[in-house]
Coordinates of C-alpha atoms and ligand atoms in Angstrom, one line a residue:
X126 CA 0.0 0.0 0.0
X127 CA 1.4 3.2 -0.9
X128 CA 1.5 6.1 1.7
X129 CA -1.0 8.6 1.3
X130 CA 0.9 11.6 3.4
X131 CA 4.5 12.6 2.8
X132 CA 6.3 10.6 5.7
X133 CA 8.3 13.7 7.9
X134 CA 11.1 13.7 6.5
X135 CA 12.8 10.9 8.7
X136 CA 15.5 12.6 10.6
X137 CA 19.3 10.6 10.6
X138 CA 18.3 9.2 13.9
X139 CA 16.5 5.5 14.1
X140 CA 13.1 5.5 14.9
X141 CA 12.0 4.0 18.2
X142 CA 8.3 3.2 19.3
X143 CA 8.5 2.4 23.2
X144 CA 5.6 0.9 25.0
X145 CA 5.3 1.5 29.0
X146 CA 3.4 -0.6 30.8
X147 CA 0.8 -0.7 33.8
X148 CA 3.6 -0.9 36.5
X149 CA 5.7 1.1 34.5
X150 CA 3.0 4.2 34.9
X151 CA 1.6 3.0 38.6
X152 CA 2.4 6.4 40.0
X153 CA 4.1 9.9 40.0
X154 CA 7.6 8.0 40.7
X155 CA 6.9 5.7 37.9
X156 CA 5.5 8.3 35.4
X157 CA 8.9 10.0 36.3
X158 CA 11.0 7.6 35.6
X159 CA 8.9 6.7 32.0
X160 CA 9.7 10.0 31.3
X161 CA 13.2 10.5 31.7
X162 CA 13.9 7.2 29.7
X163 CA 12.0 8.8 27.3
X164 CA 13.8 12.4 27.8
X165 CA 17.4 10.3 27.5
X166 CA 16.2 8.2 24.5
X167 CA 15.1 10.7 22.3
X168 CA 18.5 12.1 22.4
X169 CA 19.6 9.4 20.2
X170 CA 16.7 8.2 18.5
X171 CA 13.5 9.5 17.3
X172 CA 10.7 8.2 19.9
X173 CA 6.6 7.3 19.5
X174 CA 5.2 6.5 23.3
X175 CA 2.5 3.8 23.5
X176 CA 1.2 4.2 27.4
X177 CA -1.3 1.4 29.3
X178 CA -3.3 2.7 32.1
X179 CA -1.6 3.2 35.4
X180 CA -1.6 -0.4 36.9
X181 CA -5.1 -1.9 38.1
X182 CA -7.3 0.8 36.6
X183 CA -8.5 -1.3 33.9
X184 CA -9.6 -4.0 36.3
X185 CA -10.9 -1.4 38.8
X186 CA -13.1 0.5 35.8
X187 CA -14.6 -2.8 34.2
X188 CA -15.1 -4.1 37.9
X189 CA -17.3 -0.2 38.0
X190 CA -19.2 -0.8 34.8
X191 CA -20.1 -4.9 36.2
X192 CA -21.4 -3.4 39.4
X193 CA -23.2 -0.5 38.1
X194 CA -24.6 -3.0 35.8
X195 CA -26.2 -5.1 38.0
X196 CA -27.7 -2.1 39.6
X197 CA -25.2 -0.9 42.1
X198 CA -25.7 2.8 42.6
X199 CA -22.3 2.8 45.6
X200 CA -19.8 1.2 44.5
X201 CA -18.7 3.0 40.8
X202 CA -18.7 6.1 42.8
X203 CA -15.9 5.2 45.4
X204 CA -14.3 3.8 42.1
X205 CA -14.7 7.2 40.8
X206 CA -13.1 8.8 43.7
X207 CA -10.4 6.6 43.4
X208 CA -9.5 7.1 39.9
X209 CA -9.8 11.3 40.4
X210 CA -7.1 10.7 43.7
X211 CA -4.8 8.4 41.4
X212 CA -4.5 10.7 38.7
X213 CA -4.4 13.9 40.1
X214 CA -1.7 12.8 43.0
X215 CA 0.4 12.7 39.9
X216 CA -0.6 16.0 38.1
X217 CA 0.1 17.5 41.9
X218 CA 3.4 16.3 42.6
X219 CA 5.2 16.3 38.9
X220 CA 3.4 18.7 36.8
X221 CA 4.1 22.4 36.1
X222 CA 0.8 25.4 37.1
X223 CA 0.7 25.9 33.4
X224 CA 0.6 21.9 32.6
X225 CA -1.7 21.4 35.5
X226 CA -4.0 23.9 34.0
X227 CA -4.1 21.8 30.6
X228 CA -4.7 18.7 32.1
X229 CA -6.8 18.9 34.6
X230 CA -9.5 19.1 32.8
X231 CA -8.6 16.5 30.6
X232 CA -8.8 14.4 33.7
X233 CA -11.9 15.7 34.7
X234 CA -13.3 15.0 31.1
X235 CA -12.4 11.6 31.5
X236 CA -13.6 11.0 34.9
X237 CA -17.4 12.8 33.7
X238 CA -17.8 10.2 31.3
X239 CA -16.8 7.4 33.5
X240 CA -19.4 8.4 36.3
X241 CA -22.0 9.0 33.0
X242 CA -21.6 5.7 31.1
X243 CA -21.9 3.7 35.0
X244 CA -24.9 6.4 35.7
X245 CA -26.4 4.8 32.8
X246 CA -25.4 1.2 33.2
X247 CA -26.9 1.1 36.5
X248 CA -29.9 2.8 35.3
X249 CA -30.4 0.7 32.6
X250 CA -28.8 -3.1 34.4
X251 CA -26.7 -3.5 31.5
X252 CA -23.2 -2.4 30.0
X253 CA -23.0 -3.6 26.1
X254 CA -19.8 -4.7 25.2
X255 CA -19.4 -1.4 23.0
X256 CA -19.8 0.7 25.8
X257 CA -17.7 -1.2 27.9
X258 CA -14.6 -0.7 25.3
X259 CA -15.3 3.1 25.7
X260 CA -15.0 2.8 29.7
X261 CA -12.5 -0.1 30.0
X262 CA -10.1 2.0 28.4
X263 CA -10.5 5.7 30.0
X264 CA -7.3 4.6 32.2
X265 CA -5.1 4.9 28.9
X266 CA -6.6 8.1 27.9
X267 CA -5.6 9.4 31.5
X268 CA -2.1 8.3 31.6
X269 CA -1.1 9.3 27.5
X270 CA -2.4 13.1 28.9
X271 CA -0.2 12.9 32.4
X272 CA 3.0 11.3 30.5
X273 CA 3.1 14.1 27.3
X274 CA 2.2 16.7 30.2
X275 CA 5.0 15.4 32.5
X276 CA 7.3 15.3 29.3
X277 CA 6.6 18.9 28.6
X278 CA 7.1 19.9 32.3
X279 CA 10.5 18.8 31.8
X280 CA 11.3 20.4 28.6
X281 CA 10.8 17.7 26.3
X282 CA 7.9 18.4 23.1
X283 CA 5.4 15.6 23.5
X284 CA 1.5 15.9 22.7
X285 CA -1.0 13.5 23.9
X286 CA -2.7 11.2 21.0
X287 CA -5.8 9.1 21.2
X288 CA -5.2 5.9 19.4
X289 CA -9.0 5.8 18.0
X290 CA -7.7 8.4 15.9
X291 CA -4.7 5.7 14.5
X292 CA -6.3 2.2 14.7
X293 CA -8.7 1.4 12.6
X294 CA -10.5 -1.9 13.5
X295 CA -13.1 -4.3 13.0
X296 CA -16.5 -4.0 15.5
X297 CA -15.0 -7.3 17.5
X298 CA -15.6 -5.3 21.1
X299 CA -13.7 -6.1 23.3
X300 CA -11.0 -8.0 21.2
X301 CA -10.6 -6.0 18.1
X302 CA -8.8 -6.6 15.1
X303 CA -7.3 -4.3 13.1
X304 CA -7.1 -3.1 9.4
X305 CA -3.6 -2.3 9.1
X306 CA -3.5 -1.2 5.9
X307 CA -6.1 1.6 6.8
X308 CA -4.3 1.6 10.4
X309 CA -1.3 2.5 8.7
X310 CA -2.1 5.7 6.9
X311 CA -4.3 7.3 9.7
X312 CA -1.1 6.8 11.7
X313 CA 1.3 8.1 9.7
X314 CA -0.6 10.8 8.6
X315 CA -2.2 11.9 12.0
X316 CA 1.1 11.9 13.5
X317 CA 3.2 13.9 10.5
X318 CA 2.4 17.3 12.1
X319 CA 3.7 16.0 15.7
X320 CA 6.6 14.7 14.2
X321 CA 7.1 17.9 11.9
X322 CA 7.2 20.2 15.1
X323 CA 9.7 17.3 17.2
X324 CA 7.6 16.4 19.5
X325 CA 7.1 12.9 20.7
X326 CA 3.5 11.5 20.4
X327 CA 2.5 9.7 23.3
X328 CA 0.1 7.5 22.5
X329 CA -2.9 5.5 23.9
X330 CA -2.3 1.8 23.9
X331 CA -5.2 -1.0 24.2
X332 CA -8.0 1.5 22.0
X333 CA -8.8 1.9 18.4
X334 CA -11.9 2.8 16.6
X335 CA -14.0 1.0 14.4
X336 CA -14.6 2.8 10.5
X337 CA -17.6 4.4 12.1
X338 CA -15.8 6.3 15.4
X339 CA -17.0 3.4 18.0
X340 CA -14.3 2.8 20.4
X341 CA -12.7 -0.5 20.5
X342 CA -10.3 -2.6 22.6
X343 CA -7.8 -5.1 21.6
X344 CA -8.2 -7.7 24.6
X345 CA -6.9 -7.1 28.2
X346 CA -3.2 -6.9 28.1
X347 CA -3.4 -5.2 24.3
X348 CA -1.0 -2.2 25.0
X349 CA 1.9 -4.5 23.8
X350 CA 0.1 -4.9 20.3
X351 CA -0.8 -1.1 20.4
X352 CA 2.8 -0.9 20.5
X353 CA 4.1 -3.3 17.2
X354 CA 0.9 -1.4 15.3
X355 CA 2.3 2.0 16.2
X356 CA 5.5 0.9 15.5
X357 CA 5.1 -0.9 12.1
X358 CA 2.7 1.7 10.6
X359 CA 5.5 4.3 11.2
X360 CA 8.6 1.3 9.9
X361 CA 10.1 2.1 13.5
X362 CA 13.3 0.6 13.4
X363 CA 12.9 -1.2 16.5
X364 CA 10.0 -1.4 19.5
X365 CA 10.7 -1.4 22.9
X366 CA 8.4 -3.0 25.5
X367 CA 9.0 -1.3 28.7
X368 CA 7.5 -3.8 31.5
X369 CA 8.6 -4.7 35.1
X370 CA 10.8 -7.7 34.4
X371 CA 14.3 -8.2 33.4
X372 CA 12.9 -9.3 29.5
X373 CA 11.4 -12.6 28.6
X374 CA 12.4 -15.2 30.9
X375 CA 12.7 -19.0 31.0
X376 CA 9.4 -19.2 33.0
X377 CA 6.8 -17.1 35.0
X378 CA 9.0 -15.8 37.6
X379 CA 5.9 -15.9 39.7
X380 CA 6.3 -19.9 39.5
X381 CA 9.4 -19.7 39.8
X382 CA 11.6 -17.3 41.4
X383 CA 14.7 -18.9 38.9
X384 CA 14.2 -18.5 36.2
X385 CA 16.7 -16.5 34.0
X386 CA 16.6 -13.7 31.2
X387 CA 16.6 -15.3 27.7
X388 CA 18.8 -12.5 26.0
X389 CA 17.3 -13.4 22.1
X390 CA 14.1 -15.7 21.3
X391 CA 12.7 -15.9 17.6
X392 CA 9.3 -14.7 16.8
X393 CA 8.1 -17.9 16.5
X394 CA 9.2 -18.5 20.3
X395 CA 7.5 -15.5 21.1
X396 CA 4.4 -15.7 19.6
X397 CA 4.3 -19.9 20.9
X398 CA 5.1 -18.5 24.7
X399 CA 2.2 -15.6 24.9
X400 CA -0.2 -18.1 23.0
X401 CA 0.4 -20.2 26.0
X402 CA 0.3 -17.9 28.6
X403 CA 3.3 -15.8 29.0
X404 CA 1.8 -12.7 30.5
X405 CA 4.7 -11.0 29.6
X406 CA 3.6 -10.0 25.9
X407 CA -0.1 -10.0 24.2
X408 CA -0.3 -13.2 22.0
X409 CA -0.5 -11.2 19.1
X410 CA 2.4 -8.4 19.9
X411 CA 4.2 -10.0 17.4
X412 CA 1.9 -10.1 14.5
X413 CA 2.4 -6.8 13.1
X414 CA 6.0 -6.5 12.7
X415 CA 6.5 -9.9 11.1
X416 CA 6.4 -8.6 7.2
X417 CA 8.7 -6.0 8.4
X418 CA 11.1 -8.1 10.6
X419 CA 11.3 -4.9 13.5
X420 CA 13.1 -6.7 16.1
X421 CA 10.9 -6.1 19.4
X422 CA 12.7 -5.6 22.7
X423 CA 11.1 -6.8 25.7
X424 CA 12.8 -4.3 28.8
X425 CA 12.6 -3.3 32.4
X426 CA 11.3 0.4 33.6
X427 CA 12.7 -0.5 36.9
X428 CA 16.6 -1.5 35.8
X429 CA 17.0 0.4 32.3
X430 CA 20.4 -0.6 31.6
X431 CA 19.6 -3.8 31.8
X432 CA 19.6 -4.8 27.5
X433 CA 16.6 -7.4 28.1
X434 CA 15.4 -9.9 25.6
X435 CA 14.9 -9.0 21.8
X436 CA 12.7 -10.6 19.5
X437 CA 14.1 -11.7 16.1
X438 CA 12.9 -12.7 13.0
X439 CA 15.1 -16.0 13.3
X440 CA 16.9 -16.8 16.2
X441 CA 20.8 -17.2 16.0
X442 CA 21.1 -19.2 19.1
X443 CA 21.7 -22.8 18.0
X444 CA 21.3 -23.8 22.0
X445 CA 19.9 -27.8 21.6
X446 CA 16.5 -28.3 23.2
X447 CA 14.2 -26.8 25.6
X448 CA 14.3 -22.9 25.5
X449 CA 11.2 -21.4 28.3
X450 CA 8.3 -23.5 29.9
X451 CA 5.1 -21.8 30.0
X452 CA 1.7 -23.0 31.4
X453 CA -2.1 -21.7 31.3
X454 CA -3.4 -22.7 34.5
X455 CA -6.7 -22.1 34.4
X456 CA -8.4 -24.8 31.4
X457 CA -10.5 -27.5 30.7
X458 CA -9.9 -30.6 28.8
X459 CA -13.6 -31.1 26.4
X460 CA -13.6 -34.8 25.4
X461 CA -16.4 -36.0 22.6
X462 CA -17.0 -39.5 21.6
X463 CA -18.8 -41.0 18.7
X464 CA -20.3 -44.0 18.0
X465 CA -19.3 -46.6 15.0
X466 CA -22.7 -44.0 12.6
X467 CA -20.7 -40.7 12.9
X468 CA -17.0 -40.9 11.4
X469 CA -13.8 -39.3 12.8
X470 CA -13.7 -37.3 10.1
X471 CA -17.1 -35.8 10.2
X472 CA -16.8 -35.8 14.6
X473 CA -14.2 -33.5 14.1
X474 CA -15.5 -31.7 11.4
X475 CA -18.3 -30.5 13.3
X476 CA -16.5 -30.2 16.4
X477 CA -14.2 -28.0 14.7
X478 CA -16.6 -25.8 12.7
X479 CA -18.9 -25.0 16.2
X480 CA -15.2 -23.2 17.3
X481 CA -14.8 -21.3 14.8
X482 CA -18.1 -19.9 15.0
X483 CA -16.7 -17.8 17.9
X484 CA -13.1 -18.3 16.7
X485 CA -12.4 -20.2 19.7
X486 CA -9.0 -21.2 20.7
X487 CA -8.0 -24.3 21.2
X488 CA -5.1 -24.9 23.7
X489 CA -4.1 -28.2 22.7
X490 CA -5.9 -31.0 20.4
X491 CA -5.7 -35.6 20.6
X492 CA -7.9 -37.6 19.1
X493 CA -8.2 -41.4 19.2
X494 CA -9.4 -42.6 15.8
X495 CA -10.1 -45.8 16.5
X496 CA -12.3 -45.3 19.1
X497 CA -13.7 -42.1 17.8
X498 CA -12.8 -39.7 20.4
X499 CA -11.5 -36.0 20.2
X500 CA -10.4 -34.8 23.3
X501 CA -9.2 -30.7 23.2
X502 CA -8.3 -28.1 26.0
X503 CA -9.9 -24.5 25.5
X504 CA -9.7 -21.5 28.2
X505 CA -12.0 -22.2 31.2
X506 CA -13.1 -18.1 30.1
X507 CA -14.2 -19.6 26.9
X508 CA -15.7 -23.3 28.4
X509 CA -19.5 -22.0 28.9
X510 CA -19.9 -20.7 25.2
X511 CA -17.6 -23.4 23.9
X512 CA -19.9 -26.4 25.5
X513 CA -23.0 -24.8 24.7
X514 CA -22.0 -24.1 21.0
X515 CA -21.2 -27.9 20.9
X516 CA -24.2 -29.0 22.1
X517 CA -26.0 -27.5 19.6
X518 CA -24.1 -28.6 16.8
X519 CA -24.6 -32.3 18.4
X520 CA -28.3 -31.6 19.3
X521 CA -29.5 -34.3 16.8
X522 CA -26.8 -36.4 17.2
X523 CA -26.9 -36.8 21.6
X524 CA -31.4 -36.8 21.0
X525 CA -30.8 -40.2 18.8
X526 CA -29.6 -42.9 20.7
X527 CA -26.7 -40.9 22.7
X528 CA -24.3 -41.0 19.3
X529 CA -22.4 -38.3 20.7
X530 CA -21.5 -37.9 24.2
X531 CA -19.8 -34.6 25.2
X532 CA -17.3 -34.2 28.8
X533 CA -15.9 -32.2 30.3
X534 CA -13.1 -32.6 33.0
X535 CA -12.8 -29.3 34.6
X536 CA -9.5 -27.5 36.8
X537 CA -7.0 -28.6 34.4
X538 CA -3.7 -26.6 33.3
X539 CA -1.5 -26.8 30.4
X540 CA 2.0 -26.9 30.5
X541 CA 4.3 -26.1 27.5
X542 CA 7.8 -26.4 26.5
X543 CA 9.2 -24.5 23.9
X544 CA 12.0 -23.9 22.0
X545 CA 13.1 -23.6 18.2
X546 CA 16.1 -26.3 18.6
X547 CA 13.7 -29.1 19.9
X548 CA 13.6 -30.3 16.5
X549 CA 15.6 -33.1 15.6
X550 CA 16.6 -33.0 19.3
X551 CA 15.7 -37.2 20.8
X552 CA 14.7 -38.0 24.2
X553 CA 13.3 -34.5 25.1
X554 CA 9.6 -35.5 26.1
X555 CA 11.4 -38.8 27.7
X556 CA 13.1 -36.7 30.5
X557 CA 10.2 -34.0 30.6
X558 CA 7.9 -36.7 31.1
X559 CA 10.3 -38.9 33.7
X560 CA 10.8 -35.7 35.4
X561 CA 7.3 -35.2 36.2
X562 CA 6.6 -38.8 37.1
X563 CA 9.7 -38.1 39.7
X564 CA 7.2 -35.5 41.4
X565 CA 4.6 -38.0 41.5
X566 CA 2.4 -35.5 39.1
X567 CA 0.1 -37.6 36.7
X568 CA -0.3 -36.1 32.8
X569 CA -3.7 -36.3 31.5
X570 CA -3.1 -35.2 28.1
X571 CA 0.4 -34.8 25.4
X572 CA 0.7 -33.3 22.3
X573 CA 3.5 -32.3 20.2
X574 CA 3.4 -30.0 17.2
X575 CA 5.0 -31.1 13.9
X576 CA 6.8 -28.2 14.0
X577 CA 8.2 -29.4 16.8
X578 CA 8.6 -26.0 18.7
X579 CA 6.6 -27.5 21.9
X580 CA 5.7 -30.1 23.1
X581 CA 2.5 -29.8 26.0
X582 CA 1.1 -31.6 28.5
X583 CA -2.5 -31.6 30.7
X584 CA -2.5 -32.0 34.3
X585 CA -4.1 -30.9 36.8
X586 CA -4.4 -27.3 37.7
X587 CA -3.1 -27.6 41.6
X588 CA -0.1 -29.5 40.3
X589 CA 0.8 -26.6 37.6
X590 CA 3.8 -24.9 39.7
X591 CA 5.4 -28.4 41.1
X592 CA 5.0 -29.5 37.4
X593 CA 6.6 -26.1 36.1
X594 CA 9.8 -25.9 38.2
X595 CA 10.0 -30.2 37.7
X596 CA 10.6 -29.4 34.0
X597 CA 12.4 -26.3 34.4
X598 CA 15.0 -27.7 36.0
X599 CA 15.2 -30.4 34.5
X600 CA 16.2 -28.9 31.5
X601 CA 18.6 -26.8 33.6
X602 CA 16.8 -23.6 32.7
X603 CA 17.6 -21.7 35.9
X604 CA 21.6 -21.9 35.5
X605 CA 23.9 -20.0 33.3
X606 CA 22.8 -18.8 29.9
X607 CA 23.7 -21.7 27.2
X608 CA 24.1 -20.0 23.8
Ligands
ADP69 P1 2.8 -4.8 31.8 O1 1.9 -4.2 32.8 O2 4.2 -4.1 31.7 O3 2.2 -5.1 30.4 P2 2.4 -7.6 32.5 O4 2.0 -7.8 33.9 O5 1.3 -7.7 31.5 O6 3.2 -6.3 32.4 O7 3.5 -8.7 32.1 C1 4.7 -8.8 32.8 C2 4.6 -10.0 33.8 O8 4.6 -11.2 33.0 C3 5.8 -10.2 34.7 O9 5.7 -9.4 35.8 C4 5.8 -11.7 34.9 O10 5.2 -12.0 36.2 C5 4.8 -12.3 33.9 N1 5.5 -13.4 33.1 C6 4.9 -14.5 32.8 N2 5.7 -15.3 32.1 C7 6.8 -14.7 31.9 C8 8.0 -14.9 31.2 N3 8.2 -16.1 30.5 N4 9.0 -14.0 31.2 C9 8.8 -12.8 31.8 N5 7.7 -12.5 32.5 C10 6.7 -13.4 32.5
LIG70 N1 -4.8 -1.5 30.4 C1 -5.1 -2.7 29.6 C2 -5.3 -3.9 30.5 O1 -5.0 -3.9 31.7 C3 -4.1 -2.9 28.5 C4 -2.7 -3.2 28.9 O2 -2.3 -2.9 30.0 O3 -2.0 -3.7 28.1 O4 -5.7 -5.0 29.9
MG71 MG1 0.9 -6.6 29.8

């Protein structure tokens, strides 16, 4: 697609778009520090600023709209109160009189349409997912008009932007998709003049618009991917992911304390690890950058010099075996059996096509031909739709002489070992699967992609940590880097 605005004329310096995180914008402190890494960085590079909401607004704003749905008149309003004290402790202790005077009531604008929309949810007992997307994200538009503020407080040219004025996406509330091609010329072109005058745009993460002007979001956690849109629309040379770990590490240092910074992973190990449950990035951060192979650094607000992980097109790391264990803890294994009338072809043909009605996820997929059983794990968020889409689609089928039975074995996690170099690599699911047996833990369910970039198992969700750090060190993850 050919640009439709003259591009500023790009400036010697590389291009940078920098994402900040929740934690990395919890308060004034925080917002400090996010600016002078931005402050420093634009000294060499060019900079674009993708900000989340300060850290548990989101949750505390959708927790609002529930409660207000269900005909709570209270509760939004201490929420309200809240959200007023969070963001204008910050606008107190960093800003400037004159900044103050500019964003205050920006604040203020936000905060009136919060307590409107929950005045009307509770009015009405119910929030559509539409207006939702407008509320859920009012914590980004707060923080991208405190971080350009606090940037111009201290000097530095930065104007606020509201990413429904960049992203263009489909009308999938609350898990938007975008179209980058039209994505891509709104951005560049809405952020010419900003660049024109030096400034640094500083950007709302997680919202986009639909083609009509109805705000979207892009799934909880959908800064990250704000980021790599923003930062392949303007061919950024590189994209920085500003979080509150060291980079990506070997495992969910929540699991365990271990585990180690992986200083390079491929895309495809990326994308495999946040499909799986690696909080650290959005499962689809990596999407956007792909046809332009921006390498995306994953980095810590909290210990800057520290270089972190970055994301490449192909790894160079020819390290043997497993790379990074990742687990989704919360699923539930969906078994359906057929009798000898119904084929395994057409079982999971129909299986198959009642998921994709909602574009369901699958977490990990067996079958048993002989027997006619498919047995597949989906997100226990997703289980209530999932089941009752299937039992439609089998309606006839269970009515006539029970030819199709559907289960369900609930409280079940996933566990998934990853790593480009498995391939070709023997023995690998032998010691995973000894090692576990060592701890006594029992695996319900295996599968291995042909790709052979990981390998998973299903257990059961109390045994998810035991079964994490069994594997983990197993594979020696938590010692010294191997290249
Ligand atoms: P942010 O608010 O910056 O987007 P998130 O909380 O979404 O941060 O993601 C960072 C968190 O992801 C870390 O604090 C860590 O607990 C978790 N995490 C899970 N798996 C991994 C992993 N493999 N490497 C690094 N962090 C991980
Ligand atoms: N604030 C949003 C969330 O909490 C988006 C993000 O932080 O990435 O889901
Ligand atoms: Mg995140």
């Amino acid at each position: 697609m050919v640009k439709e605005n003259p591009t500023p004329s790009r400036s010697k310096k590389p291009l940078i778009t920098m994402k900040f995180g929740g934690t990395s914008v919890g308060n004034a402190e925080r917002m400090k520090n996010v600016a002078d890494i931005v402050a420093d960085c634009s000294q060499r590079a060019e900079v674009a600023v993708v900000v989340s909401a300060m850290g548990g607004v989101t949750d505390m704003l959708i927790r609002a709209a529930n409660e207000a749905s269900q005909g709570d008149r209270e509760n939004w309003k201490n929420v309200r109160k809240e959200l007023a004290h969070r963001h204008r402790e910050v606008a107190d202790q960093l800003l400037q009189a004159a900044e103050q005077a500019t964003v205050l009531p920006q604040l203020t604008a936000a905060i009136t349409d919060f307590e409107n929309l929950c005045s009307g949810f509770s009015l009405v007992r119910e929030v559509t997912p539409r207006a939702m997307d407008t509320l859920s994200s009012l914590g980004e538009l707060m923080s991208a008009h405190l971080v350009a503020a606090i940037l111009r407080s201290r000097g530095t040219a930065a104007e606020a932007v509201d990413a429904t004025e960049l992203i263009v996406t489909d009308d999938h509330f609350g898990n938007a998709t975008p179209y980058f091609d039209e994505t891509n010329v709104k951005t560049v072109k809405r952020l010419a003049g900003i660049r024109r005058r030096g400034a640094i745009p500083v950007i709302t993460g997680f919202r986009g618009a639909t083609r009509e002007g109805a705000c979207t979001t892009l799934g909880r956690g959908g800064s990250d991917y704000s980021g790599t849109i923003v930062g392949a629309a303007l061919d950024a040379d590189e994209v920085w992911i500003w979080t509150d770990v060291d980079g990506v590490l070997t495992t969910d240092p929540r699991l365990v304390p271990e585990a180690r910074i992986l200083p390079e992973i491929s895309y495809r190990e990326a994308i495999e690890l946040s499909f799986f449950g690696a909080k650290v990035l959005h499962p689809k951060t990596i999407q956007p950058v792909m046809k332009k192979k921006i390498p995306v650094w994953i980095k810590n607000s909290f210990n800057p010099t520290c270089p972190g992980t970055c994301i490449v097109p192909a790894s160079t790391n020819t390290h043997k075996g497993v790379k990074a264990i990742t687990s989704v803890s919360k699923a539930d294994l969906i078994t359906i059996t057929a009798k000898e009338s119904l084929s395994f072809a057409q079982l999971a043909a129909k299986a198959f096509a009642s998921l994709s009605v909602d574009d369901t996820a699958t977490l990990m997929v067996t079958q048993s031909s002989a027997d006619n059983v498919l047995c597949f794990a989906v997100h226990d968020a997703d289980l209530k739709r999932v089941k009752a889409q299937l039992e439609k689609t089998f309606e006839l089928e269970m009515l006539h002489d029970d030819r199709v039975s559907i289960e369900v074995m609930p409280h079940v996690a996933i566990v998934v070992a990853i790593g480009e170099n498995m391939e070709g690599t023997p023995g690998i699911s032998g010691r995973m699967f000894a090692s576990l047996g060592r701890h006594g833990i029992n695996i319900i369910a295996i599968a291995q992609g042909s790709s052979e970039l990981s390998i998973s198992f299903a257990i059961k969700a109390p045994d998810v940590k035991e079964a994490v750090k069994a594997v983990h060190e197993e594979f020696k993850l938590q010692g010294a880097e191997k290249q």
